[in-house]
Protein backbone atom coordinates (compact mmCIF):
# COMPACT_ATOMS: atom_id res chain seq x y z
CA UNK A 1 2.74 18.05 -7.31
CA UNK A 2 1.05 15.67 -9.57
CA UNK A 3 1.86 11.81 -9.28
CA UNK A 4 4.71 10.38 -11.33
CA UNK A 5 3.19 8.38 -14.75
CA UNK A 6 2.41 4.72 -13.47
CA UNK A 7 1.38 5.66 -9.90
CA UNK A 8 -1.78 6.14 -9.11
CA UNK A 9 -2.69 9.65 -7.38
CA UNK A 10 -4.23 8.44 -4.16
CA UNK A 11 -1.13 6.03 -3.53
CA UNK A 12 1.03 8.98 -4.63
CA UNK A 13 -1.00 11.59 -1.72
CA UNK A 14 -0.71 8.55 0.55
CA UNK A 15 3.08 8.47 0.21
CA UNK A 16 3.34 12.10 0.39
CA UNK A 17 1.60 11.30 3.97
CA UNK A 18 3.90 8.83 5.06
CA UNK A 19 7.02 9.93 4.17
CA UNK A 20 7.40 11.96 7.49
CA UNK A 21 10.79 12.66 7.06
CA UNK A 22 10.29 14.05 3.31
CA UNK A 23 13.10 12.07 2.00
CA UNK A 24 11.03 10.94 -1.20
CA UNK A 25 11.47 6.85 0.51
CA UNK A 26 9.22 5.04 3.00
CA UNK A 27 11.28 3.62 5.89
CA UNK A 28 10.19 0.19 7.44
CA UNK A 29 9.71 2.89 10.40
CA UNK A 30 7.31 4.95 8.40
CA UNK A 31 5.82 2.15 7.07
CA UNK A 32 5.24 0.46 9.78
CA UNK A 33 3.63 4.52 11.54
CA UNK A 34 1.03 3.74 8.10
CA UNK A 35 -0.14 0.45 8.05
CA UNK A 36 -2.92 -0.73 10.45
CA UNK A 37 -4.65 -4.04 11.27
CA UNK A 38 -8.75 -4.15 11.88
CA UNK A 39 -8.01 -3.92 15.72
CA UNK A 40 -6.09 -0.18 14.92
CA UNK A 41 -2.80 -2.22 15.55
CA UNK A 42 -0.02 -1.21 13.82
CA UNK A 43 1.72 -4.03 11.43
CA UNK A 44 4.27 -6.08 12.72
CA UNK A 45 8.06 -5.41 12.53
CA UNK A 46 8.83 -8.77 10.66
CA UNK A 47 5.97 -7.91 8.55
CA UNK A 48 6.77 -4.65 7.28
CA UNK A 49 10.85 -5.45 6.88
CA UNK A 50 9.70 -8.55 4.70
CA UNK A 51 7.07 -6.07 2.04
CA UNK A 52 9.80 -3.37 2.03
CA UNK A 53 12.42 -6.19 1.07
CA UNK A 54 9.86 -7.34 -1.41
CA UNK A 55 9.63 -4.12 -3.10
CA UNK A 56 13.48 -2.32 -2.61
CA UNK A 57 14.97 -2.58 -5.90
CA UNK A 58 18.06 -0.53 -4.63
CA UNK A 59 18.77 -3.08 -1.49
CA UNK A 60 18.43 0.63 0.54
CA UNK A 61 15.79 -0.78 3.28
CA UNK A 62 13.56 1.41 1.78
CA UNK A 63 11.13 2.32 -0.94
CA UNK A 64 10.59 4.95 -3.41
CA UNK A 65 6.88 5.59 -4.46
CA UNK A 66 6.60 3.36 -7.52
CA UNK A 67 7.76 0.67 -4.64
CA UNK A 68 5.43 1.85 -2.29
CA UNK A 69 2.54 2.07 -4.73
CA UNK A 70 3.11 -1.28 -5.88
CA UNK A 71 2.97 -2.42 -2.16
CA UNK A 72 -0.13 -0.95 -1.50
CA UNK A 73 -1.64 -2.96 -4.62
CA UNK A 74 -0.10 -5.87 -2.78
CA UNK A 75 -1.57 -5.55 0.66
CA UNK A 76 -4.94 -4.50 -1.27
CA UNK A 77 -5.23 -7.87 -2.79
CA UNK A 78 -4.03 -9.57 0.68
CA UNK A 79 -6.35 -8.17 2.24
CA UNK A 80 -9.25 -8.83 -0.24
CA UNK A 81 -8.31 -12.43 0.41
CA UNK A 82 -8.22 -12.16 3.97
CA UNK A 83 -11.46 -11.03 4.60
CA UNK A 84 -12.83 -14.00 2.20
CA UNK A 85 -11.34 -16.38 4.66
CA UNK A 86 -12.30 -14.11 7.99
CA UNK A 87 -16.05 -16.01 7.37
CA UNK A 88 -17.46 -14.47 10.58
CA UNK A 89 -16.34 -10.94 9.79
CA UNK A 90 -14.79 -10.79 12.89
CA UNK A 91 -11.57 -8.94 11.52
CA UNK A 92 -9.25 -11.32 12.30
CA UNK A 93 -8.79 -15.34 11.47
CA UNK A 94 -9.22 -18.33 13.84
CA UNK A 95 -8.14 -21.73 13.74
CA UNK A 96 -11.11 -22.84 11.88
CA UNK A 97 -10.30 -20.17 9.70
CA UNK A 98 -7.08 -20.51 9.47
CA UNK A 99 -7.43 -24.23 8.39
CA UNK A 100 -9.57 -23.38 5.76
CA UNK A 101 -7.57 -21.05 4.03
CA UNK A 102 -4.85 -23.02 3.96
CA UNK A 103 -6.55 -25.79 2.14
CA UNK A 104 -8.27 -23.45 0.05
CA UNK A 105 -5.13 -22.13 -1.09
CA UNK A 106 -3.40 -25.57 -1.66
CA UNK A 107 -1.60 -26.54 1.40
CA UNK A 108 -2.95 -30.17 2.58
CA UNK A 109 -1.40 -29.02 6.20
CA UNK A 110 -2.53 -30.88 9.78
CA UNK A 111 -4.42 -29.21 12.55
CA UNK A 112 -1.43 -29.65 14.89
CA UNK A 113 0.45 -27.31 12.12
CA UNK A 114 -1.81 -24.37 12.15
CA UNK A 115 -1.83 -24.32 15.72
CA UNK A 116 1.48 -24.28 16.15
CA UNK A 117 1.38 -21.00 13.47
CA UNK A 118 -1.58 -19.86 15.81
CA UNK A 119 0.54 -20.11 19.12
CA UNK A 120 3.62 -18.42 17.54
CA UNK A 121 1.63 -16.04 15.33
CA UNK A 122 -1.38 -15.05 17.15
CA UNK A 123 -1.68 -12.46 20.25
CA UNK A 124 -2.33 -14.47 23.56
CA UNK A 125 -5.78 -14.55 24.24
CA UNK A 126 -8.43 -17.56 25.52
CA UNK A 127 -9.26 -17.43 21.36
CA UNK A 128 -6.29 -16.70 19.62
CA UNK A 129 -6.63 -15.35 16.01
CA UNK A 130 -4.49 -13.90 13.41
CA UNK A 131 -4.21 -10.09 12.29
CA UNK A 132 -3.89 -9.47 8.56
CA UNK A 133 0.03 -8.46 9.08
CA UNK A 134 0.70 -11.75 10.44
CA UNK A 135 -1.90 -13.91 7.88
CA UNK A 136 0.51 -11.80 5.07
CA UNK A 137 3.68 -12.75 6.69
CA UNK A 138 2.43 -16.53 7.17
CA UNK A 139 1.35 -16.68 3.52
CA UNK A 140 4.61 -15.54 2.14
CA UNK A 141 6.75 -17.01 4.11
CA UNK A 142 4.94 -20.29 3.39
CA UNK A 143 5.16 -19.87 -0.51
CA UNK A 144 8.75 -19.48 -0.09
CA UNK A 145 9.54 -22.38 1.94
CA UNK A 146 7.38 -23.90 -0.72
CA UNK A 147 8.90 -23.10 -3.21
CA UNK A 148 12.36 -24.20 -1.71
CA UNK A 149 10.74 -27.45 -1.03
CA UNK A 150 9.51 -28.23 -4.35
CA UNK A 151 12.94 -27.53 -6.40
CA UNK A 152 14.28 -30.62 -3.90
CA UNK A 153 10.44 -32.56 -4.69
CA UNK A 154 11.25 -33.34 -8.15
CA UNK A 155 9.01 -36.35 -8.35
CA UNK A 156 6.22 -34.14 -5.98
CA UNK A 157 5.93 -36.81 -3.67
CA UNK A 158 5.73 -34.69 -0.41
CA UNK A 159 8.74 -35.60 1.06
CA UNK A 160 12.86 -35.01 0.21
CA UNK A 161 16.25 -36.21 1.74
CA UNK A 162 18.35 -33.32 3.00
CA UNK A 163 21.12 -32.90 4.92
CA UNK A 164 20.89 -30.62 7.90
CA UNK A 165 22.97 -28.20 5.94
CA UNK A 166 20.95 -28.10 2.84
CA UNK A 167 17.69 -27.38 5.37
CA UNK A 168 19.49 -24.51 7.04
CA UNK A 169 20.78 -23.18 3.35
CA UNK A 170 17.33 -23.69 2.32
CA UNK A 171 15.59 -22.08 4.96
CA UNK A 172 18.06 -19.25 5.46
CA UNK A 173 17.95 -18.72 1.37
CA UNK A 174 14.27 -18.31 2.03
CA UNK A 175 13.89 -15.88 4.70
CA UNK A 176 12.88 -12.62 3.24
């Protein structure tokens, strides 16, 4: 069949693709069977449970094919940006990289900082790096916490009072 008004027919044949099970919705499963990183690695777990949550407007864990065609648009423009960060075309971003970005897009964060999102991010290796399914799921997830942050950082100052429950609530809020 043709695609439905508002999709656009190569995300509509793509969907047709991945939906495996021909249930007319794109499981994190499926999704996850679609998506693929430079390196042919398929996209994290976290990852794709966080873009499907993103884009389920029935709370079902899954997505019809407006969702789905929306989320490619997404990952489109994610990736755009990605690779205008990756400098050395290498596929993937490193530390320097990493850093960049980051202050590029805002975030006055310390070395120590994106290291630590390198070592719990990255795959083990003598130069770790980060995939485009994790430099997604770092992005959004730091936006959100962001966000969180700055409805307590009235005066934008940089730094808040909380209680240990109002982190937690904050953080747990957050968590796509």
């Amino acid at each position: 069949g043709n695609a439905p008004p508002g999709v656009d027919p190569e995300a509509f044949s793509w969907f047709q693709t991945v939906d495996t099970d021909h249930s007319g919705f794109i499981s994190v499963k499926e999704l996850k069977q679609a998506l693929v990183n430079n390196n042919w690695s398929s996209f994290n777990d976290e990852t794709c449970l966080l873009m499907i949550n993103m884009f389920d407007k029935t709370q079902s864990g899954r997505i019809d094919v407006y969702g789905f065609s929306a989320l490619l648009r997404f990952i489109q423009q994610w990736r755009s940006l990605f690779q205008q960060y990756d400098r050395d075309q290498s596929g993937s971003i490193s530390f320097s990289e990493l850093q960049q970005a980051f202050s590029q897009m805002g975030y006055n964060l310390s070395p120590q900082f994106s290291q630590l999102l390198l070592a719990r991010y990255a795959q083990r290796s003598p130069n770790p790096s980060i995939q485009l399914d994790r430099f997604i799921h770092i992005c959004m997830q730091l936006q959100s916490l962001t966000d969180a942050f700055r409805e307590k950082d009235t005066a934008m100052v940089g730094n808040v009072r909380l209680s240990y429950e109002d982190f937690l609530a904050m953080v747990v809020t957050r968590m796509l």
